[in-house]
XYZ file of C-alpha atoms in Angstrom:
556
model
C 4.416 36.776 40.820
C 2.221 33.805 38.858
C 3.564 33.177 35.401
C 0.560 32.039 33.507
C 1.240 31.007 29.914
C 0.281 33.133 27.118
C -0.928 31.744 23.056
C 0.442 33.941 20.528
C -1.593 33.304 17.015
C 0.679 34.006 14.077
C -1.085 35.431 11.417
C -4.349 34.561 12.117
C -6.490 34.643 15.360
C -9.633 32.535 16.111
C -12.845 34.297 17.034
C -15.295 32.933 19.613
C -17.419 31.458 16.471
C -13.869 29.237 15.517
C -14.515 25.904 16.714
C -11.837 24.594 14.189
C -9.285 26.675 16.331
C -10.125 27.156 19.578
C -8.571 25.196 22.372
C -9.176 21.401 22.109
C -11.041 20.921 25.482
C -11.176 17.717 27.805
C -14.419 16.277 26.185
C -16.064 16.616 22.532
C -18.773 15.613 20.968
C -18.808 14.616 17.280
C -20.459 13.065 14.506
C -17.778 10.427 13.614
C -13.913 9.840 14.930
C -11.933 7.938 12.646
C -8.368 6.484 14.361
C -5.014 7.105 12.285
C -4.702 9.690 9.345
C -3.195 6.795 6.689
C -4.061 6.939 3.607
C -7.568 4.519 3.889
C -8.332 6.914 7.151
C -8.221 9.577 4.762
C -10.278 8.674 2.275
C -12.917 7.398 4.514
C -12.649 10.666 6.240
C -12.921 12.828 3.254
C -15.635 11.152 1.632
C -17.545 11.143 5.089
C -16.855 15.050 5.724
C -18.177 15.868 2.005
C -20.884 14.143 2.902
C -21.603 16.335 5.838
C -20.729 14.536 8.328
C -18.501 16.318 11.229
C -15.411 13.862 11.497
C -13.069 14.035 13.801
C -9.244 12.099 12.763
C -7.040 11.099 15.274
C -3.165 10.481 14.253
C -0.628 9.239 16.799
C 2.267 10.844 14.666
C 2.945 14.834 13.891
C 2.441 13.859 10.093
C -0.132 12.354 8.376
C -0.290 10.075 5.544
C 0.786 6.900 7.038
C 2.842 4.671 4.390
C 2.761 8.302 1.963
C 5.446 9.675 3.698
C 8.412 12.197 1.952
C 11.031 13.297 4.588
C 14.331 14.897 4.818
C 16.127 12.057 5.636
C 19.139 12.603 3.877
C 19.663 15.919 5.780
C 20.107 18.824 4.788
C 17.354 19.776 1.937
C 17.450 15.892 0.051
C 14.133 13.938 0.645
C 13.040 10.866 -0.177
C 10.224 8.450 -0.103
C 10.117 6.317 2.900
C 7.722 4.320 1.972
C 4.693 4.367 -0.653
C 6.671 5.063 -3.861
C 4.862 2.783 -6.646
C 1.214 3.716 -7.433
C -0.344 0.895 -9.187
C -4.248 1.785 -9.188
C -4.095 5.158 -9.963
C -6.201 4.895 -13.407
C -8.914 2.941 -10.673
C -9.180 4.726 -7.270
C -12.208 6.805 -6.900
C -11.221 9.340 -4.480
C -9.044 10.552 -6.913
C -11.660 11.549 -9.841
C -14.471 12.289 -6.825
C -12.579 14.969 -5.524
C -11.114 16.126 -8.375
C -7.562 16.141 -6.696
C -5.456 16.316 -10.273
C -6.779 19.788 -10.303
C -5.828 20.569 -7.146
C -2.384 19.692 -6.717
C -2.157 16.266 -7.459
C -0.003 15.347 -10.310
C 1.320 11.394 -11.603
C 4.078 10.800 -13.589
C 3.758 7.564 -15.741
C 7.617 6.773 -16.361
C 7.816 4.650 -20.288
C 10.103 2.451 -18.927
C 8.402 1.073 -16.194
C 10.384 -2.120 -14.660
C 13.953 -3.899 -15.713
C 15.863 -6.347 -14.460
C 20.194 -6.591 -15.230
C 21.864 -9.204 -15.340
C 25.424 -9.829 -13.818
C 26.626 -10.844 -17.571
C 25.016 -7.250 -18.114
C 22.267 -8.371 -20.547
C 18.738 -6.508 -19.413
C 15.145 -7.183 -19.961
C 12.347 -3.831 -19.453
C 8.549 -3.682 -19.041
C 7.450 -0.281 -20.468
C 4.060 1.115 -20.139
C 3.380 -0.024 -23.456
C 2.855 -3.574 -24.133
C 4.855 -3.329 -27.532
C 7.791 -2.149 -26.017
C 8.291 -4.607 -23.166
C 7.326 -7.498 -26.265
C 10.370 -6.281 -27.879
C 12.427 -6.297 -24.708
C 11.565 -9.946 -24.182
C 11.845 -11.142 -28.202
C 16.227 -10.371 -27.139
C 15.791 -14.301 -25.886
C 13.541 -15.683 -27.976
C 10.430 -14.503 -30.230
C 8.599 -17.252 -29.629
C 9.037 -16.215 -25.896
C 8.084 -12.754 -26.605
C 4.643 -14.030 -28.172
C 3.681 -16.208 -25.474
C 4.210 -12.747 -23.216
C 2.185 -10.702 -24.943
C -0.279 -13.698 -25.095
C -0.346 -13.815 -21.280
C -0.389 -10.504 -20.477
C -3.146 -9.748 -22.507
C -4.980 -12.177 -20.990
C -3.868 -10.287 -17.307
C -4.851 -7.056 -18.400
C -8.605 -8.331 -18.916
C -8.713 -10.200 -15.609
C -7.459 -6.776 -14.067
C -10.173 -4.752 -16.026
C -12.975 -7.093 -15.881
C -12.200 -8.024 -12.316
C -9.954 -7.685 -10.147
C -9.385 -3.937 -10.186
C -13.766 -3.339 -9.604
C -13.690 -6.107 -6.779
C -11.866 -3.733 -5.147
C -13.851 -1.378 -4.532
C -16.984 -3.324 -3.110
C -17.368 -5.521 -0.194
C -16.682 -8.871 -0.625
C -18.736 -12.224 -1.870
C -18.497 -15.607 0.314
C -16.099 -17.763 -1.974
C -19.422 -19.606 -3.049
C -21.002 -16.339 -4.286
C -17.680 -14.946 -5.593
C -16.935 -18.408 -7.567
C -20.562 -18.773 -9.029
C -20.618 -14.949 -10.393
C -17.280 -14.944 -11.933
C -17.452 -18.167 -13.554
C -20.620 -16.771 -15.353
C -18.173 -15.684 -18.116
C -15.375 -16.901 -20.131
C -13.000 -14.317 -18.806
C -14.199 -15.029 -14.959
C -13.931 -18.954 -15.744
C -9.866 -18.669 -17.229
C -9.231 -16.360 -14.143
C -10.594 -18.719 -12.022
C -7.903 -21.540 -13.672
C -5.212 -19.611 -12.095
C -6.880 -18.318 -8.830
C -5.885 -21.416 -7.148
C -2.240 -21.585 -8.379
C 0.487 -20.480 -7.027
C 2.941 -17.635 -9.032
C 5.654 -20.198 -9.363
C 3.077 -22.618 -11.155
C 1.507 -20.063 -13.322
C 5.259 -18.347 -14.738
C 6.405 -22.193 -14.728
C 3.686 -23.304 -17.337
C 3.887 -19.864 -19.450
C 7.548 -19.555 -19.877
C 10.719 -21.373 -20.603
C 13.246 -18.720 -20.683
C 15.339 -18.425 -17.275
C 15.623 -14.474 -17.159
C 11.782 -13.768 -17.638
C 10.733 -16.029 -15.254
C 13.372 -14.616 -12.635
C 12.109 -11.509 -13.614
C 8.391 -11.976 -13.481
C 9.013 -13.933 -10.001
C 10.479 -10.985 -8.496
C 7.780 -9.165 -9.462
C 5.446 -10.923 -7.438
C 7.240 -11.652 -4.974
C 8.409 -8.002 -3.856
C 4.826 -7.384 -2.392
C 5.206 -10.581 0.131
C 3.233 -12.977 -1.916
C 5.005 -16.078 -1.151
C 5.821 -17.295 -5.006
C 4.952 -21.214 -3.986
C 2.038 -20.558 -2.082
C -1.284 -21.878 -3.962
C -4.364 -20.098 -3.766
C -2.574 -16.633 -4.289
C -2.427 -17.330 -7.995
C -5.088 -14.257 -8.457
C -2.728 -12.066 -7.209
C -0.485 -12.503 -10.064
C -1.764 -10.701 -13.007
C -2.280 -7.466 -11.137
C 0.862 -7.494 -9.776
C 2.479 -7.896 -12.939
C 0.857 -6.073 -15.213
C -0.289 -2.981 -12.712
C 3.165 -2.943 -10.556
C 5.182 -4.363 -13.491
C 3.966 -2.074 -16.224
C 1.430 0.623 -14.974
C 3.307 2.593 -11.725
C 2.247 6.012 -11.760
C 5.283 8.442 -9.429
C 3.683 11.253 -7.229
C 5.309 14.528 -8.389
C 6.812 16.315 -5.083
C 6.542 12.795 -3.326
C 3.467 10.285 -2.357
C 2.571 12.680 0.911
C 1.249 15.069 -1.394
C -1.536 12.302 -2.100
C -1.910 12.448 1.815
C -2.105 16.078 1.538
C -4.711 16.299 -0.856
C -6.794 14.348 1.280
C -6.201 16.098 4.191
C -6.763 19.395 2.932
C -10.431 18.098 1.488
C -11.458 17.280 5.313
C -10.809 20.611 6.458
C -12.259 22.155 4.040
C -15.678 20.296 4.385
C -15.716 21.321 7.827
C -13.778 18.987 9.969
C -10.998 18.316 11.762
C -7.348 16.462 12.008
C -5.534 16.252 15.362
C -2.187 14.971 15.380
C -0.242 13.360 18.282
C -3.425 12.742 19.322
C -2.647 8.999 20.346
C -6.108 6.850 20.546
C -5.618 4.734 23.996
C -8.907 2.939 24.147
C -11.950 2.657 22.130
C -15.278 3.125 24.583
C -17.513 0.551 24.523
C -20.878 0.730 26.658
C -22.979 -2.437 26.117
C -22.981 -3.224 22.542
C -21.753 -0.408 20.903
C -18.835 1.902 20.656
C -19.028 5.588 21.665
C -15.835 7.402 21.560
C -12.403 7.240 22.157
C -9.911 8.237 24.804
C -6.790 9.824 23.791
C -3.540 9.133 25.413
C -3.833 12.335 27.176
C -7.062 11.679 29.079
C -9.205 13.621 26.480
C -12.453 11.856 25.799
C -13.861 12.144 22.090
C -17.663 10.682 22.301
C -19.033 10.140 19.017
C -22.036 8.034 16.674
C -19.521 6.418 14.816
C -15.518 5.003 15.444
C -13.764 3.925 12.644
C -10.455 2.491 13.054
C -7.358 2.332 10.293
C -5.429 -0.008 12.416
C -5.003 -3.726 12.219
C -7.464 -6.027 14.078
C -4.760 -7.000 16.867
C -4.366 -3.757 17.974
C -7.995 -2.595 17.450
C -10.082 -4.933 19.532
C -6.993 -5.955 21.791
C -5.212 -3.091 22.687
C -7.581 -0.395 22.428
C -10.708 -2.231 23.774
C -10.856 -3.777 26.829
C -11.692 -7.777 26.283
C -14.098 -7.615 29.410
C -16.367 -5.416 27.641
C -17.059 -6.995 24.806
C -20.457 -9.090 24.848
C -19.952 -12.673 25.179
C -21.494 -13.655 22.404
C -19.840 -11.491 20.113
C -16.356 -12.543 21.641
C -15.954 -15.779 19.348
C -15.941 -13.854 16.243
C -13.539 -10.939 17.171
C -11.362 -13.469 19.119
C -10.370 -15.432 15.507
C -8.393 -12.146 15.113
C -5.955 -13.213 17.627
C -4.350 -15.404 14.958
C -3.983 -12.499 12.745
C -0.257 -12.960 10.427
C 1.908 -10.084 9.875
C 3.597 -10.220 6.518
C 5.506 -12.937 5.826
C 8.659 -10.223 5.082
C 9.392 -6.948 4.979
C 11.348 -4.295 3.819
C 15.634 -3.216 3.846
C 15.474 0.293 2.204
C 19.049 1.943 1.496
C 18.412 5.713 0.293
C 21.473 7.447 -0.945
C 22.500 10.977 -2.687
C 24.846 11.336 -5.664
C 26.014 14.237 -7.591
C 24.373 12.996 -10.820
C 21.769 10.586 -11.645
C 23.570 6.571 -11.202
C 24.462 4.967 -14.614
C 23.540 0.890 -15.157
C 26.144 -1.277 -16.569
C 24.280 -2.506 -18.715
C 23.590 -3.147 -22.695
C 20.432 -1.180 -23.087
C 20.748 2.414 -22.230
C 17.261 2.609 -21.552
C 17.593 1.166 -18.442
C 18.716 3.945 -16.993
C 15.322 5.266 -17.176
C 13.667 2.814 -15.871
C 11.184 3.527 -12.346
C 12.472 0.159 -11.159
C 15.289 -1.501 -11.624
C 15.739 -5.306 -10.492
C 19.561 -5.881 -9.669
C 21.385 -9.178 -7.789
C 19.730 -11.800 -9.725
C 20.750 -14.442 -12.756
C 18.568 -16.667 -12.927
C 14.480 -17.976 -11.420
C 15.743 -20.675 -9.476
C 18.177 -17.759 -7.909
C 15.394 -15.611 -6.883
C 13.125 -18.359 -5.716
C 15.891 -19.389 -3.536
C 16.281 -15.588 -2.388
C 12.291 -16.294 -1.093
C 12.484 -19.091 0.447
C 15.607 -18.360 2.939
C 13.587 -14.981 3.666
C 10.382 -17.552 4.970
C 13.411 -19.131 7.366
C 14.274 -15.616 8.520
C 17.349 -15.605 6.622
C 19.513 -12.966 4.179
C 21.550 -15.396 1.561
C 22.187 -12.520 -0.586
C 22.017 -9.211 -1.204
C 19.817 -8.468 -4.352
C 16.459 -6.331 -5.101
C 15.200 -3.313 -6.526
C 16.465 0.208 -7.033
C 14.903 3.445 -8.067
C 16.022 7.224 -8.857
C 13.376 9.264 -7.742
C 14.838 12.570 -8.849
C 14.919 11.467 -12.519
C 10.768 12.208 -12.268
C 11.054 14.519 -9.319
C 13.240 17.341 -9.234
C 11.787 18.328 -5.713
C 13.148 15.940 -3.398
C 16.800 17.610 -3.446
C 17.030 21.546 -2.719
C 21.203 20.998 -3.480
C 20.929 19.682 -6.965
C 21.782 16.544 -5.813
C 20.034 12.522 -7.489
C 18.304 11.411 -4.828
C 17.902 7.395 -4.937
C 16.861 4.212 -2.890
C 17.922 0.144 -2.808
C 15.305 -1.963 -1.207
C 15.431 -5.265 -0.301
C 12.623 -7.796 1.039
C 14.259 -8.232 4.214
C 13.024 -10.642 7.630
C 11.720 -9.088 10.718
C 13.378 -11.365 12.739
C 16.809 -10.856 11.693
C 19.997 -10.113 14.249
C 19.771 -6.269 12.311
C 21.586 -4.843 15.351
C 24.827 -6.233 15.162
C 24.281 -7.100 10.698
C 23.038 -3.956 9.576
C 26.210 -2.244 8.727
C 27.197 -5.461 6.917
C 24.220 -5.350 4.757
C 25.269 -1.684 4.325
C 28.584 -2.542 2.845
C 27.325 -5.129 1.112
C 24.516 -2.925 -0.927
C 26.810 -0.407 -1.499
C 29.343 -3.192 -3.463
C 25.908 -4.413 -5.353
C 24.800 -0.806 -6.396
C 28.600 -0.259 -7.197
C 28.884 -3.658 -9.396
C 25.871 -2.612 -11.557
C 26.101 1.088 -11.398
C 28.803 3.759 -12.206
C 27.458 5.571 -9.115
C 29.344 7.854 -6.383
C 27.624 7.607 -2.984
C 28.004 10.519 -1.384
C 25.416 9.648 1.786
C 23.266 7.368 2.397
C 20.676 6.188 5.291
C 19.141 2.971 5.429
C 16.303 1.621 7.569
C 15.392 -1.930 8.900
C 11.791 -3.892 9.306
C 12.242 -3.152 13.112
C 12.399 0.659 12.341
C 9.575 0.696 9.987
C 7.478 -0.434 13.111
C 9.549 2.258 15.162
C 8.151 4.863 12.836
C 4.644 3.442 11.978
C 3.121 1.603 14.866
C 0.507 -0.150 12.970
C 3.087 -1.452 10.788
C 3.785 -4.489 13.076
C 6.960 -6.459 12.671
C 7.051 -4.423 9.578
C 4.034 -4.969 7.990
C 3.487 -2.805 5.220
C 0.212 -4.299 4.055
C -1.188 -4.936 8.201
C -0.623 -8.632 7.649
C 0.252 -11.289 5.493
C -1.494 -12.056 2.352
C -2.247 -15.909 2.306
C -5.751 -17.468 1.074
C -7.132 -17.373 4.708
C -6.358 -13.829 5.070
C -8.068 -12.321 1.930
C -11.187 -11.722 -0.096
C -14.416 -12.718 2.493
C -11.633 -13.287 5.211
C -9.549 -10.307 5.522
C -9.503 -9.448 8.489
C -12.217 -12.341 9.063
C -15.705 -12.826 7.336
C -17.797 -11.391 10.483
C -15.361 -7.949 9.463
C -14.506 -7.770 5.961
C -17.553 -5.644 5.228
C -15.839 -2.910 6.806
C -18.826 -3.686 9.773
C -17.539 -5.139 12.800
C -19.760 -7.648 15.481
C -19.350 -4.137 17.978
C -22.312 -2.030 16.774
C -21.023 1.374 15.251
C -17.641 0.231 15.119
C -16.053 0.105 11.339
C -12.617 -0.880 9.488
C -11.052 0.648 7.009
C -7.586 -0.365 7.311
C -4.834 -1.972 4.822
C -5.491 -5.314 7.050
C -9.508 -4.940 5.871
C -10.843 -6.340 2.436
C -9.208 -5.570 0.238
C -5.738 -5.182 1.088
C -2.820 -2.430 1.243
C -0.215 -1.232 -0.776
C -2.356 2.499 -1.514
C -5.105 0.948 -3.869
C -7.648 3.050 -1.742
C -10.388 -0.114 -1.384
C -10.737 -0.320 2.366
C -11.382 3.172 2.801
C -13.714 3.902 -0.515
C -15.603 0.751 0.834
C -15.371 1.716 4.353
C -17.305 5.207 3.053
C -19.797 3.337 1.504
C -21.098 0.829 4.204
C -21.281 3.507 6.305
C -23.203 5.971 4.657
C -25.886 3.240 3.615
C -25.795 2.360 7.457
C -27.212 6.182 8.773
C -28.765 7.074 5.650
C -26.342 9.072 4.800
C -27.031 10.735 1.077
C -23.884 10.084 -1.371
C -22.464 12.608 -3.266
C -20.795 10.696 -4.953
C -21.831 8.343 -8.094
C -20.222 4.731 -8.431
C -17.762 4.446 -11.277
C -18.217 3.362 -14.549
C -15.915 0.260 -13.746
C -17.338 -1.058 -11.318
C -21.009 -0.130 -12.351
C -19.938 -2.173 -15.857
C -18.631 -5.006 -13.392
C -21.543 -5.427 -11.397
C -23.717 -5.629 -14.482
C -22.070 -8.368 -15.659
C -21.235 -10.613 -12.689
C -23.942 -9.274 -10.127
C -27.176 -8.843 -11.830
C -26.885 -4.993 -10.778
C -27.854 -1.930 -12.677
């Protein structure tokens, strides 16, 4: 007798009219397929789908979200953050306020004490999310220090206001352009003063005492900006003022954000497949008409946008021989693509109650980030520059407990926290990792009255194990050095979002602007292509960035 396989709908069954759930067949036609649900897939995608659009998102993983990822690691019923943790554009990103996600299931948490850094000798220094506060903090070594601070950061906030934080959310300007709008005002001209440092030049020349500038350095330095690099200098004040002072937590973990999203493109009519792995983009002359998934399912559509980095874009999923030759210069510049310079150790753990600093400021213990390992600047710079030779000479970073703003992650009552380290790719992790193990858990022990009662840790090579597109560990889909940002990130014939392959987009962590969840690629990504078809927005531009362009583009 033939056995044939039977579907059995629980709770709901699709009628003949349900396209949404009706069996995914060997070809489909839609209006636009965008490759991997993270977070700037999303976005694009949700915008796009509002917009009427029917979009079709293909993830290669059972989960989307990407870097927004909050699993049950520490098994059973205690979850943690893998990745995305510390939200510093929340106040900025438009999909947020567009889509009105706070009132649907969104909420941010704002910790006051933001940042903090202990000592060995147990002094401390915080940031809090108000400027007063972290003044204070800093006038324990000197007042004349603690004026200077508040002088500088000042001075950082407006650059972030003014512009950094709207650049992000438009394409690019050639360095020309970007220089000759920016230095039409007294704000652009001082930011351009210390676009061209690098972060150890800019702390060096502001501040005397040792522990600040340790502490500042870290700072910067925790994102993969190499701290002597020059020409990264830009990068500073928003690192320090929005990662140092401004974090917003996602309540019930950062997939939620990914949630959101998701739950706005079904909604608007279309569609999220997961392990639906993309194995070639389908070019036919100039243009790009579908994809192929790994299964042999073809997906033909007007428009392909792609999340991933460039490498594995136009050289994995496209075959070379199609593309036109004289489009092949420009994409082939993308074959020296850098991944980050460094990535990530992360060491979560579970303890009956929350861990207790050793230091001499209780406050500490409430701090969203906690800097632990170092004495001293030359201590951390030293710390960065054996991680650009591939090497660990200490053990010494940042540490977190999530469940003191989230009192989801553990079903057993338990304090669920992490230790994260900037960590090489190329590192011997297989035979070292349970050394660095032992040697965290002495660190956290030295600082902390803590009792570990499990813990799992995870290495750069298994951050590209469970995130493809985060190459060698990537977490912003390559490095950040002068030549790979601004008009050049990914490359200047691509940092529109456009590519040189007609109908093909970006809108990846690895285009303009960058990663680390500041939504840019994919609000920008949204926006090119909408002008492109005609598309009507339903959205309207912020006030920021309408303010912004005012002043440095001539634009009403």
């Amino acid at each position: 007798m033939e056995m044939k396989e039977s579907k059995v709908w629980i709770g709901y069954k699709p009628s003949e009219k349900d396209d949404v759930l009706k069996e995914f067949p060997d070809e489909y036609e839609t209006d636009c397929i965008v490759i991997g649900a993270g977070p700037n897939g999303l976005i694009t995608s949700a915008y796009l789908a509002k917009a009427g659009l029917k979009v079709l998102v293909c993830e290669r993983r059972y989960e989307i979200g990407g870097g927004l990822a909050t699993e049950e690691i520490l098994f059973p019923g205690n979850s943690s953050n893998a990745h995305a943790i510390y939200h510093m554009m929340v106040d900025y990103i438009p999909a947020i306020r567009d889509f009105n996600l706070e009132e649907h299931g969104l909420y941010w948490i704002k910790p006051f004490v933001q940042s903090a850094i202990i000592f060995r000798d147990k002094s401390s220094l915080l940031l809090g999310k108000m400027l007063q506060d972290s003044k204070d903090s800093v006038a324990k070594l000197s007042i004349d220090e603690a004026e200077r601070f508040e002088k500088i950061v000042r001075k950082f906030i407006r650059f972030v206001d003014d512009i950094l934080a709207p650049a992000t959310y438009y394409p690019p300007l050639s360095p020309v352009e970007f220089y000759e709008r920016i230095s039409s005002t007294e704000v652009g001209r001082e930011f351009l003063e210390i676009a061209e440092k690098s972060a150890v030049e800019i702390i060096d020349e502001n501040f005397k005492s040792e522990k600040i500038k340790a502490f500042l350095l870290y700072l910067v330095g925790m994102w993969g900006i190499d701290p002597e690099e020059s020409g990264m200098g830009f990068m500073v004040p928003l690192l320090v003022w929005r990662c140092g002072m401004q974090k917003y937590y996602c309540y019930g973990g950062s997939h939620r954000f990914a949630s959101v999203l998701g739950r706005e493109i079904v909604r608007n009519g279309s569609l999220i497949i997961d392990n639906a792995e993309v194995d070639e983009i389908i070019i036919e002359g100039r243009e790009a008409k579908g994809v192929k998934l790994k299964d042999g399912r073809k997906i033909f559509s007007k428009i392909v946008v792609s999340s991933l980095p460039p490498p594995i874009t136009f050289f994995k999923l496209i075959n070379e021989q199609k593309i036109p030759k004289d489009i092949k210069e420009e994409i082939d510049i993308l074959k020296e693509w850098k991944w980050d310079k460094w990535s990530f150790f992360t060491f979560h753990f579970i303890s009956p109650k929350p861990p207790e600093f050793k230091t001499d400021d209780k406050w500490i213990n409430r701090s969203f980030m906690t800097i632990a390992g170092f004495d001293n600047f030359e201590d951390v710079l030293n710390f960065f520059r054996a991680l650009r030779e591939n090497k660990i000479t200490k053990v010494a970073g940042h540490i977190t407990c999530q469940s003191l703003f989230d009192d989801t992650l553990s079903r057993m009552g338990k304090s669920v926290s992490f230790f994260q380290m900037c960590a090489p790719y190329d590192f011997d992790w297989k035979n070292k990792k349970s050394e660095i193990e032992k040697e965290v858990i002495k660190l956290l022990k030295d600082y902390q009255d803590v009792v570990i009662e499990d813990f799992i840790s995870e290495t750069p090579l298994e951050i590209e194990m469970r995130i493809a597109s985060m190459v060698r560990g990537s977490i912003k889909h390559g490095d950040y050095t002068p030549t790979q940002m601004g008009y050049f990130r990914p490359s200047e014939s691509c940092s529109s979002s456009r590519t040189p392959i007609k109908n093909l987009y970006l809108c990846g962590a690895s285009t303009y602007p960058g990663g680390l969840i500041i939504g840019g690629p994919g609000y920008i990504c949204a926006n090119v292509i909408a002008e492109d078809i005609g598309l009507k927005k339903w959205w309207k531009e912020p006030d920021f960035l309408a303010r912004h362009k005012k002043t440095y583009l001539g634009k009403k």
